[in-house]
Coordinates of C-alpha atoms in Angstrom, one line a residue:
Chain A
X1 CA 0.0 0.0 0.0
X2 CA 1.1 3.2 -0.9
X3 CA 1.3 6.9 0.9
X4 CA -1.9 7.3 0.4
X5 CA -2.9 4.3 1.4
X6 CA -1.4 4.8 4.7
X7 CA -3.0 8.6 5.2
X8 CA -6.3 7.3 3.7
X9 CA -6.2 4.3 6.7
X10 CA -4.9 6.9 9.4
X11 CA -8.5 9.3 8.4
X12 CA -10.5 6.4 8.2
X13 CA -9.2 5.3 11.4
X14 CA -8.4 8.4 14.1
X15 CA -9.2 7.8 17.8
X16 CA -12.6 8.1 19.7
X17 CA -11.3 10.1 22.0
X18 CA -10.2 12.9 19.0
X19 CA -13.7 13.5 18.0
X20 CA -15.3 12.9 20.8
X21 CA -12.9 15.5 22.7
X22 CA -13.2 17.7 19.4
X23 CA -17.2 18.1 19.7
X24 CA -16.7 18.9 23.4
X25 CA -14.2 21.4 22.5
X26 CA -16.6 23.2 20.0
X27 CA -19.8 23.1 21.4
X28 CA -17.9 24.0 25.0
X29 CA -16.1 27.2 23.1
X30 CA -19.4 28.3 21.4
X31 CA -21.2 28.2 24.2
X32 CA -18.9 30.6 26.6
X33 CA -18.1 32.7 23.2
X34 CA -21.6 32.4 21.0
X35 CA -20.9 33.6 17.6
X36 CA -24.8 34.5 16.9
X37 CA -25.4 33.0 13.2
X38 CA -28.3 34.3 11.6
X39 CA -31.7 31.8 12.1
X40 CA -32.7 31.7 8.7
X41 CA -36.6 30.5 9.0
X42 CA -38.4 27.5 6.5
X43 CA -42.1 27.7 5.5
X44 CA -42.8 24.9 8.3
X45 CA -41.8 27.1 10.9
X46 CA -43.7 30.1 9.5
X47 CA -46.9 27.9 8.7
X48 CA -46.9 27.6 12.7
X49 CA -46.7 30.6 13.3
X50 CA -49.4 31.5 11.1
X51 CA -51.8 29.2 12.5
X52 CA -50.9 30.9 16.0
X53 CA -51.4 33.9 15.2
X54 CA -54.6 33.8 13.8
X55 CA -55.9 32.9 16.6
X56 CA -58.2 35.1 19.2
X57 CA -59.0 35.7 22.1
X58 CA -60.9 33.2 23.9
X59 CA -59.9 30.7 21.5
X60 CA -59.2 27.1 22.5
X61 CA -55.6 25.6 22.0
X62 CA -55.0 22.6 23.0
X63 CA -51.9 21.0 23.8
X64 CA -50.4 17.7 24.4
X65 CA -47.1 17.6 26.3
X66 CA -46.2 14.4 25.1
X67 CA -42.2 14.6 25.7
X68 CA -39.9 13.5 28.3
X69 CA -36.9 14.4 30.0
X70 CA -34.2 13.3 27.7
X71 CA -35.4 15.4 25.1
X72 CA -36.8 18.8 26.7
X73 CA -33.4 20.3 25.7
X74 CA -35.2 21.2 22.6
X75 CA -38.8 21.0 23.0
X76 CA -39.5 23.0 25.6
X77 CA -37.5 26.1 24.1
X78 CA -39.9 25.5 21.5
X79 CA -43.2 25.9 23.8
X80 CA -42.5 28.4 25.8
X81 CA -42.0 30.3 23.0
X82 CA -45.4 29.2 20.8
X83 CA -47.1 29.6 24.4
X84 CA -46.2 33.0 24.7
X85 CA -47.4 33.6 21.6
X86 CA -50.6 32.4 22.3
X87 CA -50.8 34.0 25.0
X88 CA -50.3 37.5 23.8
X89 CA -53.1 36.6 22.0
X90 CA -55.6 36.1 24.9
X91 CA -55.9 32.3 23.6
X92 CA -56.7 29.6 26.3
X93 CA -55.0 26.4 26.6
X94 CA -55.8 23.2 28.0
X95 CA -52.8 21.0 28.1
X96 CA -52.8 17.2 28.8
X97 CA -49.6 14.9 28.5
X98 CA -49.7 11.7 26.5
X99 CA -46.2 10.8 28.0
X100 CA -46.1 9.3 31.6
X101 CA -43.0 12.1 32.9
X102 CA -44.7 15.3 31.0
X103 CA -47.0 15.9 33.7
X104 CA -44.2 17.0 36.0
X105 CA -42.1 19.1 33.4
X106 CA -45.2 21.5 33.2
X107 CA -44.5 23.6 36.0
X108 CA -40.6 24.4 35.0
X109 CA -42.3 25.3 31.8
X110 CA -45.1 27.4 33.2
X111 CA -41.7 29.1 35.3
X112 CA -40.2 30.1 31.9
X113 CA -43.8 31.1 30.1
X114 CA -44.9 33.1 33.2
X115 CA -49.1 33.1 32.4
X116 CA -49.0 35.8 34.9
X117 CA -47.6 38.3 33.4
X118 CA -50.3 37.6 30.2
X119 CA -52.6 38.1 33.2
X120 CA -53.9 34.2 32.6
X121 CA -55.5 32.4 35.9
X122 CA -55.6 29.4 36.5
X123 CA -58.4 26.9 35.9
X124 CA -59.8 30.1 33.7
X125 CA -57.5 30.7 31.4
X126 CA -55.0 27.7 31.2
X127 CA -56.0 24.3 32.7
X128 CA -53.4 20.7 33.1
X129 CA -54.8 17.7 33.5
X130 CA -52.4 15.5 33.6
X131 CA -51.3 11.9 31.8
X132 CA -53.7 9.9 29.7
X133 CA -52.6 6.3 29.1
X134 CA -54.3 4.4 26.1
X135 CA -52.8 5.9 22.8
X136 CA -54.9 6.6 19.9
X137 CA -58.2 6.0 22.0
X138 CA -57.5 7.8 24.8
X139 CA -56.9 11.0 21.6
X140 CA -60.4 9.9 20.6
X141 CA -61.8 9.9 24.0
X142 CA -60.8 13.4 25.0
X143 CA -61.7 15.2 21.9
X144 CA -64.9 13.3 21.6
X145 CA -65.9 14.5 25.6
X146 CA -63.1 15.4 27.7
X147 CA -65.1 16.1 30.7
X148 CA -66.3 12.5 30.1
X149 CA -63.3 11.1 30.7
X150 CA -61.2 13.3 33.2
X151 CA -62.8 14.4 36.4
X152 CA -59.6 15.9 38.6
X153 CA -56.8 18.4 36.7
X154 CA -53.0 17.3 37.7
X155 CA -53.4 19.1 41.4
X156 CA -56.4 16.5 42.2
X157 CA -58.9 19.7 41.8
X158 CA -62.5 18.9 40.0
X159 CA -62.8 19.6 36.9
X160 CA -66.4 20.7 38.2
X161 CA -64.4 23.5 39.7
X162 CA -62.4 24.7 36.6
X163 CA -64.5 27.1 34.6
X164 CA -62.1 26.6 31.3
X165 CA -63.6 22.8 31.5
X166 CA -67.0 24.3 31.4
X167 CA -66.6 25.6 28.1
X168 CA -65.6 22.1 26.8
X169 CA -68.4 20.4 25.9
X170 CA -69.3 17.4 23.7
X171 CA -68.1 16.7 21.4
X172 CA -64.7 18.4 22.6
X173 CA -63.5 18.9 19.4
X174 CA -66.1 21.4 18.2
X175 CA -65.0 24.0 21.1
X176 CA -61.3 23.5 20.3
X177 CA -59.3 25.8 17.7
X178 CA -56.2 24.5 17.6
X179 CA -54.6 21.3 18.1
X180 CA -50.5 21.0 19.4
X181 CA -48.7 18.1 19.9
X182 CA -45.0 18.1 21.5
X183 CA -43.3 14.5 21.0
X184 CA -40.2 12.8 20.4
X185 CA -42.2 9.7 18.7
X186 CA -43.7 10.2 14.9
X187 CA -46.7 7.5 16.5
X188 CA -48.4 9.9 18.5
X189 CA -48.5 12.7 16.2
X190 CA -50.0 9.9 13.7
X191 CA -52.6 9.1 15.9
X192 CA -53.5 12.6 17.2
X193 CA -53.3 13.5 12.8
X194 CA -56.1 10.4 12.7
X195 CA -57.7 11.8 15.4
X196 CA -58.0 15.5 15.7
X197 CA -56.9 16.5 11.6
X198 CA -59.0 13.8 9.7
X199 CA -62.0 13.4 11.6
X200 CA -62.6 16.7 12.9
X201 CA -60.8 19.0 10.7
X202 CA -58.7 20.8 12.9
X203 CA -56.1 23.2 12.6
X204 CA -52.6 20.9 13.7
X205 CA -49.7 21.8 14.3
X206 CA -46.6 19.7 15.8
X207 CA -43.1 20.2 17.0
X208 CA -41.0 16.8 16.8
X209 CA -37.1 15.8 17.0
X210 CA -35.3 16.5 13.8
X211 CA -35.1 13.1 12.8
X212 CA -38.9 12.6 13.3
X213 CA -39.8 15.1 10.9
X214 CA -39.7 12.5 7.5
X215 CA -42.3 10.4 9.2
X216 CA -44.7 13.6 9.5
X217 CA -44.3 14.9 6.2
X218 CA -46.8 12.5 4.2
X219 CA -49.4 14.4 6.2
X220 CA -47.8 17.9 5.9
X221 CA -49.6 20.6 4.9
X222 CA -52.6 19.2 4.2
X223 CA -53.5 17.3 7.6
X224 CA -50.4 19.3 9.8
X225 CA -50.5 22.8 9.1
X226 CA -46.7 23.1 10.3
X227 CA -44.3 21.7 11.9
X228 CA -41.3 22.8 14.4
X229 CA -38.1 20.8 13.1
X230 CA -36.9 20.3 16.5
X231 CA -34.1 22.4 18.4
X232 CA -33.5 24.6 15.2
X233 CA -37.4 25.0 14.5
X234 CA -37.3 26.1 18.0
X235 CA -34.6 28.7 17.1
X236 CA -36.7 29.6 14.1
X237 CA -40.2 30.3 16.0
X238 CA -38.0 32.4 18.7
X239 CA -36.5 34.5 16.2
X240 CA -40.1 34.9 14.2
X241 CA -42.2 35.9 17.3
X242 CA -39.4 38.2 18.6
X243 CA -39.5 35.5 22.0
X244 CA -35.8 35.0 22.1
X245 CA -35.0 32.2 24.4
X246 CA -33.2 29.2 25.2
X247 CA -33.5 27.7 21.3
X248 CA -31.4 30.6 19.4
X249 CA -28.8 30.4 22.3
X250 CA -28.6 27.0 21.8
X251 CA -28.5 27.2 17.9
X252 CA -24.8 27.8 17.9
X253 CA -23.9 24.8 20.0
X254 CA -26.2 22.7 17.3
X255 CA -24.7 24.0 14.4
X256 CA -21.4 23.3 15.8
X257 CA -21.6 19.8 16.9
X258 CA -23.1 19.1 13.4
X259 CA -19.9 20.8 12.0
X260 CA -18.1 18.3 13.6
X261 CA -19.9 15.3 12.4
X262 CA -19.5 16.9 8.9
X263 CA -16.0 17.2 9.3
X264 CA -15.5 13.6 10.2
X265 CA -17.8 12.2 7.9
X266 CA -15.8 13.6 5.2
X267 CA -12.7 12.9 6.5
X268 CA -13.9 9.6 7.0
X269 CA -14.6 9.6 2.9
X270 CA -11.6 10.8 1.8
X271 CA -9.7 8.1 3.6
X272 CA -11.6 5.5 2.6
X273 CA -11.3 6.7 -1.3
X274 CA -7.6 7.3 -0.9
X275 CA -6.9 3.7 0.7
X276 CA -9.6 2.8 -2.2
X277 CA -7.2 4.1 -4.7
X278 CA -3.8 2.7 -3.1
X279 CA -5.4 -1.3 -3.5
X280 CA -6.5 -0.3 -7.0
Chain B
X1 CA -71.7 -23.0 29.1
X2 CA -68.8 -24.9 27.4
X3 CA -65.5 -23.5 27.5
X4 CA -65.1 -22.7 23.9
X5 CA -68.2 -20.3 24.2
X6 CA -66.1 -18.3 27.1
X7 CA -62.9 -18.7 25.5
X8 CA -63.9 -17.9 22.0
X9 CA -67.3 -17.0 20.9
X10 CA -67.9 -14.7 23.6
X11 CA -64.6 -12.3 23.2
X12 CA -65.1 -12.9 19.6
X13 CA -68.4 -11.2 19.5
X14 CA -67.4 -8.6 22.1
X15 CA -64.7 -7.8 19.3
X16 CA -67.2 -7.8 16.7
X17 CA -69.7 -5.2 18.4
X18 CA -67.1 -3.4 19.9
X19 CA -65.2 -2.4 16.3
X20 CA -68.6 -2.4 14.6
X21 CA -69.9 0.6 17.1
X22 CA -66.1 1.9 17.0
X23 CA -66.2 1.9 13.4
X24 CA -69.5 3.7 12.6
X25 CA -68.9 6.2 14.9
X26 CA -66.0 7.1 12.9
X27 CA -68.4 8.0 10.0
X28 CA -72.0 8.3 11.6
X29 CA -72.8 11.8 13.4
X30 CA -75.8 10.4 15.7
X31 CA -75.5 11.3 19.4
X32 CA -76.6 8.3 21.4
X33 CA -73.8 6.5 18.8
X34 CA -71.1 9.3 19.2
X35 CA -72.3 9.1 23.4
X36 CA -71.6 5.1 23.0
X37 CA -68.4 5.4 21.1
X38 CA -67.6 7.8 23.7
X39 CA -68.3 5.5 26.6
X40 CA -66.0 2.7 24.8
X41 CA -62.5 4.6 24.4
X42 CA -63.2 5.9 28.1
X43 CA -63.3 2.1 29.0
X44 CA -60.1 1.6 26.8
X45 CA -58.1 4.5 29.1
X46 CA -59.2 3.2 32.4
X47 CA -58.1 -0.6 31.3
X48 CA -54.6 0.7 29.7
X49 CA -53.8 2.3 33.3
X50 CA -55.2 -1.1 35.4
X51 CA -52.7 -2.9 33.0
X52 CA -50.1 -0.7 33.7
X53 CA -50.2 -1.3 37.3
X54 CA -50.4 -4.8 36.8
X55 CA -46.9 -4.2 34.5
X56 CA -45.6 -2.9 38.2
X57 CA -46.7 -5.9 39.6
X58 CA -44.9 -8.5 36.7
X59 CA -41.9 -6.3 37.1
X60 CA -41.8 -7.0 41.3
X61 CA -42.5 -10.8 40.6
X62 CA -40.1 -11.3 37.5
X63 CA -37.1 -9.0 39.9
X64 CA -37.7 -11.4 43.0
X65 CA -37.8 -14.7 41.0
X66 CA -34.7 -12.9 39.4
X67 CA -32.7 -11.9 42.6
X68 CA -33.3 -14.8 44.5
X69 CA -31.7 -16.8 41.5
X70 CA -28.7 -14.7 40.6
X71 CA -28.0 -15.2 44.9
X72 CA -28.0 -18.9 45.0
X73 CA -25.3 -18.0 41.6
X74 CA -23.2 -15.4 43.3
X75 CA -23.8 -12.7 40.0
X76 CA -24.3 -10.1 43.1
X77 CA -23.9 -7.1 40.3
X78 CA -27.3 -8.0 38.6
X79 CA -28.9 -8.8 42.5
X80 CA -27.6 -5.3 42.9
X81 CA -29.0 -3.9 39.6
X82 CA -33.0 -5.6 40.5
X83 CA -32.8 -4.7 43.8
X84 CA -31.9 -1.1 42.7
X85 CA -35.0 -1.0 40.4
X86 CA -37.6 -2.6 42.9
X87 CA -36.0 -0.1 45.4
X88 CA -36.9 2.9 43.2
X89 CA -40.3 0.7 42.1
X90 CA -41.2 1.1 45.7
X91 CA -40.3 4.3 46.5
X92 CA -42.0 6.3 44.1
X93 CA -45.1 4.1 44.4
X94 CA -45.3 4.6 48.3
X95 CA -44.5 8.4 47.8
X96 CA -46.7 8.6 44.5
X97 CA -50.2 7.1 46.6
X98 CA -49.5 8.5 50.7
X99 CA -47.7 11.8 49.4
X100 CA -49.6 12.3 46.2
X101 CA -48.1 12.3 42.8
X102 CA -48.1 16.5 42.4
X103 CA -46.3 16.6 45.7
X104 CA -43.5 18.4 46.7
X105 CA -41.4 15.2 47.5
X106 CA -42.6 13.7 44.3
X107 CA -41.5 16.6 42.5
X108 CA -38.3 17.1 43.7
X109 CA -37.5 13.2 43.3
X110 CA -38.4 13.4 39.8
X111 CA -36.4 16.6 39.2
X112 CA -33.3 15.4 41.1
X113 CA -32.9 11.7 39.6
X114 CA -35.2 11.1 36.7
X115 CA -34.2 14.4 34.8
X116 CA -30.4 14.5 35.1
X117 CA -30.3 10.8 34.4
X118 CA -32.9 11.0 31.4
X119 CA -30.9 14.3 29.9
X120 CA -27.5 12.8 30.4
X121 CA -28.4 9.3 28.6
X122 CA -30.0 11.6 25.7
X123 CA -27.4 13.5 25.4
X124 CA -25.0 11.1 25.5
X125 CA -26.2 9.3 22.3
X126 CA -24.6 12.3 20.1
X127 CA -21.3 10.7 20.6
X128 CA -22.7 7.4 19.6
X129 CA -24.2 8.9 17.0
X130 CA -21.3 11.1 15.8
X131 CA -19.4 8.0 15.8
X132 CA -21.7 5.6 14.1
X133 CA -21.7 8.4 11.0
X134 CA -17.8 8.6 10.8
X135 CA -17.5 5.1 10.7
X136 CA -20.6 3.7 9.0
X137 CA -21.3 6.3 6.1
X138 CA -18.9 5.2 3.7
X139 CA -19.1 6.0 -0.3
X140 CA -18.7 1.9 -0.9
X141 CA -20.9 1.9 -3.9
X142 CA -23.3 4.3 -6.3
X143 CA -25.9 3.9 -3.2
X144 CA -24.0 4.4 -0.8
X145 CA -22.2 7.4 -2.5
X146 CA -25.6 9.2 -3.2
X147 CA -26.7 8.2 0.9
X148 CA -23.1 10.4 1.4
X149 CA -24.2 12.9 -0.7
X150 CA -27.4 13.5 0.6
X151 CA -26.4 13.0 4.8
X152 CA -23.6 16.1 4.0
X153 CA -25.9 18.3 2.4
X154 CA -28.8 17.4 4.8
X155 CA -26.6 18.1 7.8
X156 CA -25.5 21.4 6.3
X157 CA -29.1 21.8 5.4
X158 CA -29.8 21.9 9.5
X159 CA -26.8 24.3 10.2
X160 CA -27.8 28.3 10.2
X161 CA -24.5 28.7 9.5
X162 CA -24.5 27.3 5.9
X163 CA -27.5 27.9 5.0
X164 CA -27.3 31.7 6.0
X165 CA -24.6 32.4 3.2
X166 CA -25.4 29.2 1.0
X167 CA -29.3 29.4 0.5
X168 CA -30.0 27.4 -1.4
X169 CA -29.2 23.8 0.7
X170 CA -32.1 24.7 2.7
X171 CA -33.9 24.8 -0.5
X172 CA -32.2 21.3 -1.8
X173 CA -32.7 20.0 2.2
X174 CA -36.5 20.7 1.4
X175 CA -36.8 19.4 -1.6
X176 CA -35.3 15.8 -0.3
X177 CA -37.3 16.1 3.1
X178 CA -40.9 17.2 0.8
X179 CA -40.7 15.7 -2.3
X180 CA -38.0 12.6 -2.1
X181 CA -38.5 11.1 1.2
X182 CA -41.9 12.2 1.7
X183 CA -43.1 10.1 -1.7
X184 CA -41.4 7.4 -0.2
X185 CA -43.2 7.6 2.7
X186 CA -46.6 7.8 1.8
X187 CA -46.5 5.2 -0.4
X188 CA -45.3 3.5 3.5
X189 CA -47.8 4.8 5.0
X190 CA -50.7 4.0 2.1
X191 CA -49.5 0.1 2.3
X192 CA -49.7 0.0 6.2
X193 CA -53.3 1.7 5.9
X194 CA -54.2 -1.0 3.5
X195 CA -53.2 -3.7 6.2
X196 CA -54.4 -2.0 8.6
X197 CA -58.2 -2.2 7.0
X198 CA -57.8 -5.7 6.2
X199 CA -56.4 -7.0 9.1
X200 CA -59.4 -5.2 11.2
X201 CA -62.0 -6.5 8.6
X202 CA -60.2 -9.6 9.3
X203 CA -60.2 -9.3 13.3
X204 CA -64.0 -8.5 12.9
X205 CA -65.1 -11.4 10.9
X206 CA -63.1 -13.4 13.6
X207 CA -60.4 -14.4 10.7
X208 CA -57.8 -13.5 13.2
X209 CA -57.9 -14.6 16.7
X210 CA -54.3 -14.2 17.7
X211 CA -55.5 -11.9 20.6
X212 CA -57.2 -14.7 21.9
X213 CA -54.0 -16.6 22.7
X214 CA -53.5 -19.9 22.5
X215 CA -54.9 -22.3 19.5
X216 CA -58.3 -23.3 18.6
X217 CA -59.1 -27.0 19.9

């Protein structure tokens, strides 16, 4: 084998610990020194936007918090900001949580949102009830009569108690004017499609991981009016609604760790043409 | 009555009703129907979270049976792994029903072990993941050269950075993502709808009675 046989085998072949230490490096140096890339925004993002914004006061947004701890790095960057939006709007939410942990990540969000300051009260204007187990009928069951189905909110109050529920009626779906689903899993936003897009023609919109997005798409923008790609749809909505948060901070780190992978997957390339070449 | 008519015939015909009411309430608008459909995914909720408890329960049974064998072996790392997870099985069920699952103590358990644990493991599967692309994407052959292709402009695609002097990857990333991938997809999605209406036809004409368990005698 030649030179470049022996340089191609040396890129296709450099230590874990180089790249490893390499993307702690980066995304450790853009974090204390931030370099503030422009957020350039895709029609997704702005189709959520849209479908935010055109809604009023007293409208109905309902929400499932369907995501978990290991990936609220980027979801909830992307709430607070579409819930602050909402809620310069005067729009109500009612917010349940398809995934067992969500229920107790809703108060570090509602920290960061701060309904207060929108004026929102409790039980009037924003309501959480809690987990739902059951999948794609327990969807079913709460747009077809949520008070049906859930008697208590998340603090063990009656619902009976909660004026926000009185306005929910049956069918559920009828009093609601927007549907949101957070999730790291391309299932639930399927069923909730089935669910709340198909059978009741609602307005949908969803924010998943990045690498959830392909199995949303059939459905996008006909059934899902628009989607958040994740931590840089996040980043996008922040920088639209003028909510800067947590996402566009974070949007350097993400462009930097993928910078890395780039380079090494490249790298990684080249070497294996070059040692390639040296057996031809 | 025999035991093939509680076995078989019975849940058989409970499936059949069941879908048949499920089904036209899909498409009919009739009250006491929608009220009745209603009434039926309730049910469904309430029975997912009794068989989620009883999950708990399989979990305690299978960890005993488990430490008590792996003791009379000596493998005292996996006694120590169970008796970790019945230990934290317990805990947050006793703090979960006498303290109440919005509690304080709740709370702060969930916020001082479950999220630093959860984030870290997340977080920790960039490196895997950085690692599986330097070493698995390789340009072996035309396929494989056009998967290279596409994961580089992709990833650029997803970084402001490029795509704030080079426009037009996100354009190209779009075009893949809505166009490419998403033709793919449907047609996915189309064939698993297609199964999906023949195996409930199927499950409702009693065709298909794996969910019964067992064989028929």
């Amino acid at each position: 084998m030649g030179e470049n046989g022996g340089i191609g085998k040396t890129l296709m072949n450099l230590p874990t610990w180089l790249y490893f230490g390499l993307i702690i490096l980066a995304m450790g140096y853009i974090t204390l020194y931030p370099l503030g890339f422009p957020i350039p925004i895709s029609d997704q993002t702005r189709y959520v936007y849209a479908a935010v914004d055109e809604l009023q006061p007293g409208d109905i947004f309902f929400v499932d918090m369907g995501y978990e701890s290991g990936t609220i790095a980027f979801m909830e960057p992307g709430m607070v900001a579409i819930f602050r939006h909402a809620m310069t709007n005067g729009v109500k939410l009612v917010i349940v949580s398809s995934a067992v942990e969500s229920p107790m990540l809703v108060g570090r969000l509602m920290d960061k949102v701060k309904p207060e300051s929108f004026g929102y009260v409790y039980g009037t204007d924003w309501v959480h009830l809690g987990y739902f187990a059951g999948g794609e009928p327990a969807y079913a069951s709460l747009l077809g009569d949520i008070n049906g189905l859930v008697t208590e909110d998340y603090q063990q109050t009656p619902t009976s108690q909660l004026p926000l529920m009185a306005e929910l009626g049956a069918p559920t779906a009828d009093k609601i004017d927007l549907v949101g689903i957070w999730t790291a899993g391309g299932d639930v936003v399927e069923g909730w499609i089935r669910q709340a897009a198909v059978k009741y023609d609602l307005t949908f919109i969803t924010e998943v991981n990045e690498m959830m997005v392909p199995t949303i798409l059939p459905y996008y923008p006909i059934n899902c009016d628009g989607i958040i790609n994740g931590g840089i749809g996040a980043a996008e909505y922040e920088n639209l609604s003028g909510f800067a948060g947590e996402a566009i901070k974070l949007s350097d780190m993400m462009t930097m760790g993928g910078l890395v992978v780039l380079v090494f997957l490249i790298l990684g390339n080249i070497g294996f043409l070059m040692t390639k070449g040296g057996k031809s | 009555m025999s035991q093939r008519t509680i076995r078989r015939q019975i849940p058989l015909a409970l499936t059949f009703i069941v879908g048949i009411i499920i089904t036209a309430n899909w498409f009919i608008d009739l009250t006491p129907l929608n009220d009745l459909g209603n009434t039926i995914t309730n049910f469904n909720t309430v029975m997912v979270a009794f068989m989620m408890g009883f999950a708990g329960v399989n979990i305690l049974m299978i960890h005993t049976r488990r430490i008590q064998k792996n003791m009379s072996q000596g493998n005292m790392l996996d006694v120590f792994f169970s008796v970790l997870l019945l230990g934290a099985l317990i805990i947050w069920t006793a703090v979960g029903i006498f303290m109440g699952r919005s509690s304080d103590t709740y709370q702060w358990m969930y916020t001082n072990f479950n999220l630093p644990l959860s984030s870290t493991a997340y977080a920790a599967t960039l490196f895997y993941l950085a690692s599986a692309t330097y070493r698995v994407i390789r340009a072996r052959s035309t396929e494989t050269t056009i998967l290279v292709v596409v994961s580089i402009v992709v990833i650029m695609g997803n970084m402001p950075m490029f795509v704030t002097y080079i426009p037009a990857l996100m354009t190209v990333k779009n075009w893949l993502a809505e166009v490419v991938v998403t033709a793919a997809y449907r047609a996915i999605t189309i064939g698993v709808g297609l199964g999906g209406i023949l195996m409930g036809v199927r499950t409702l004409l009693a065709m298909e009675t794996g969910f019964l368990g067992g064989t028929e005698d």
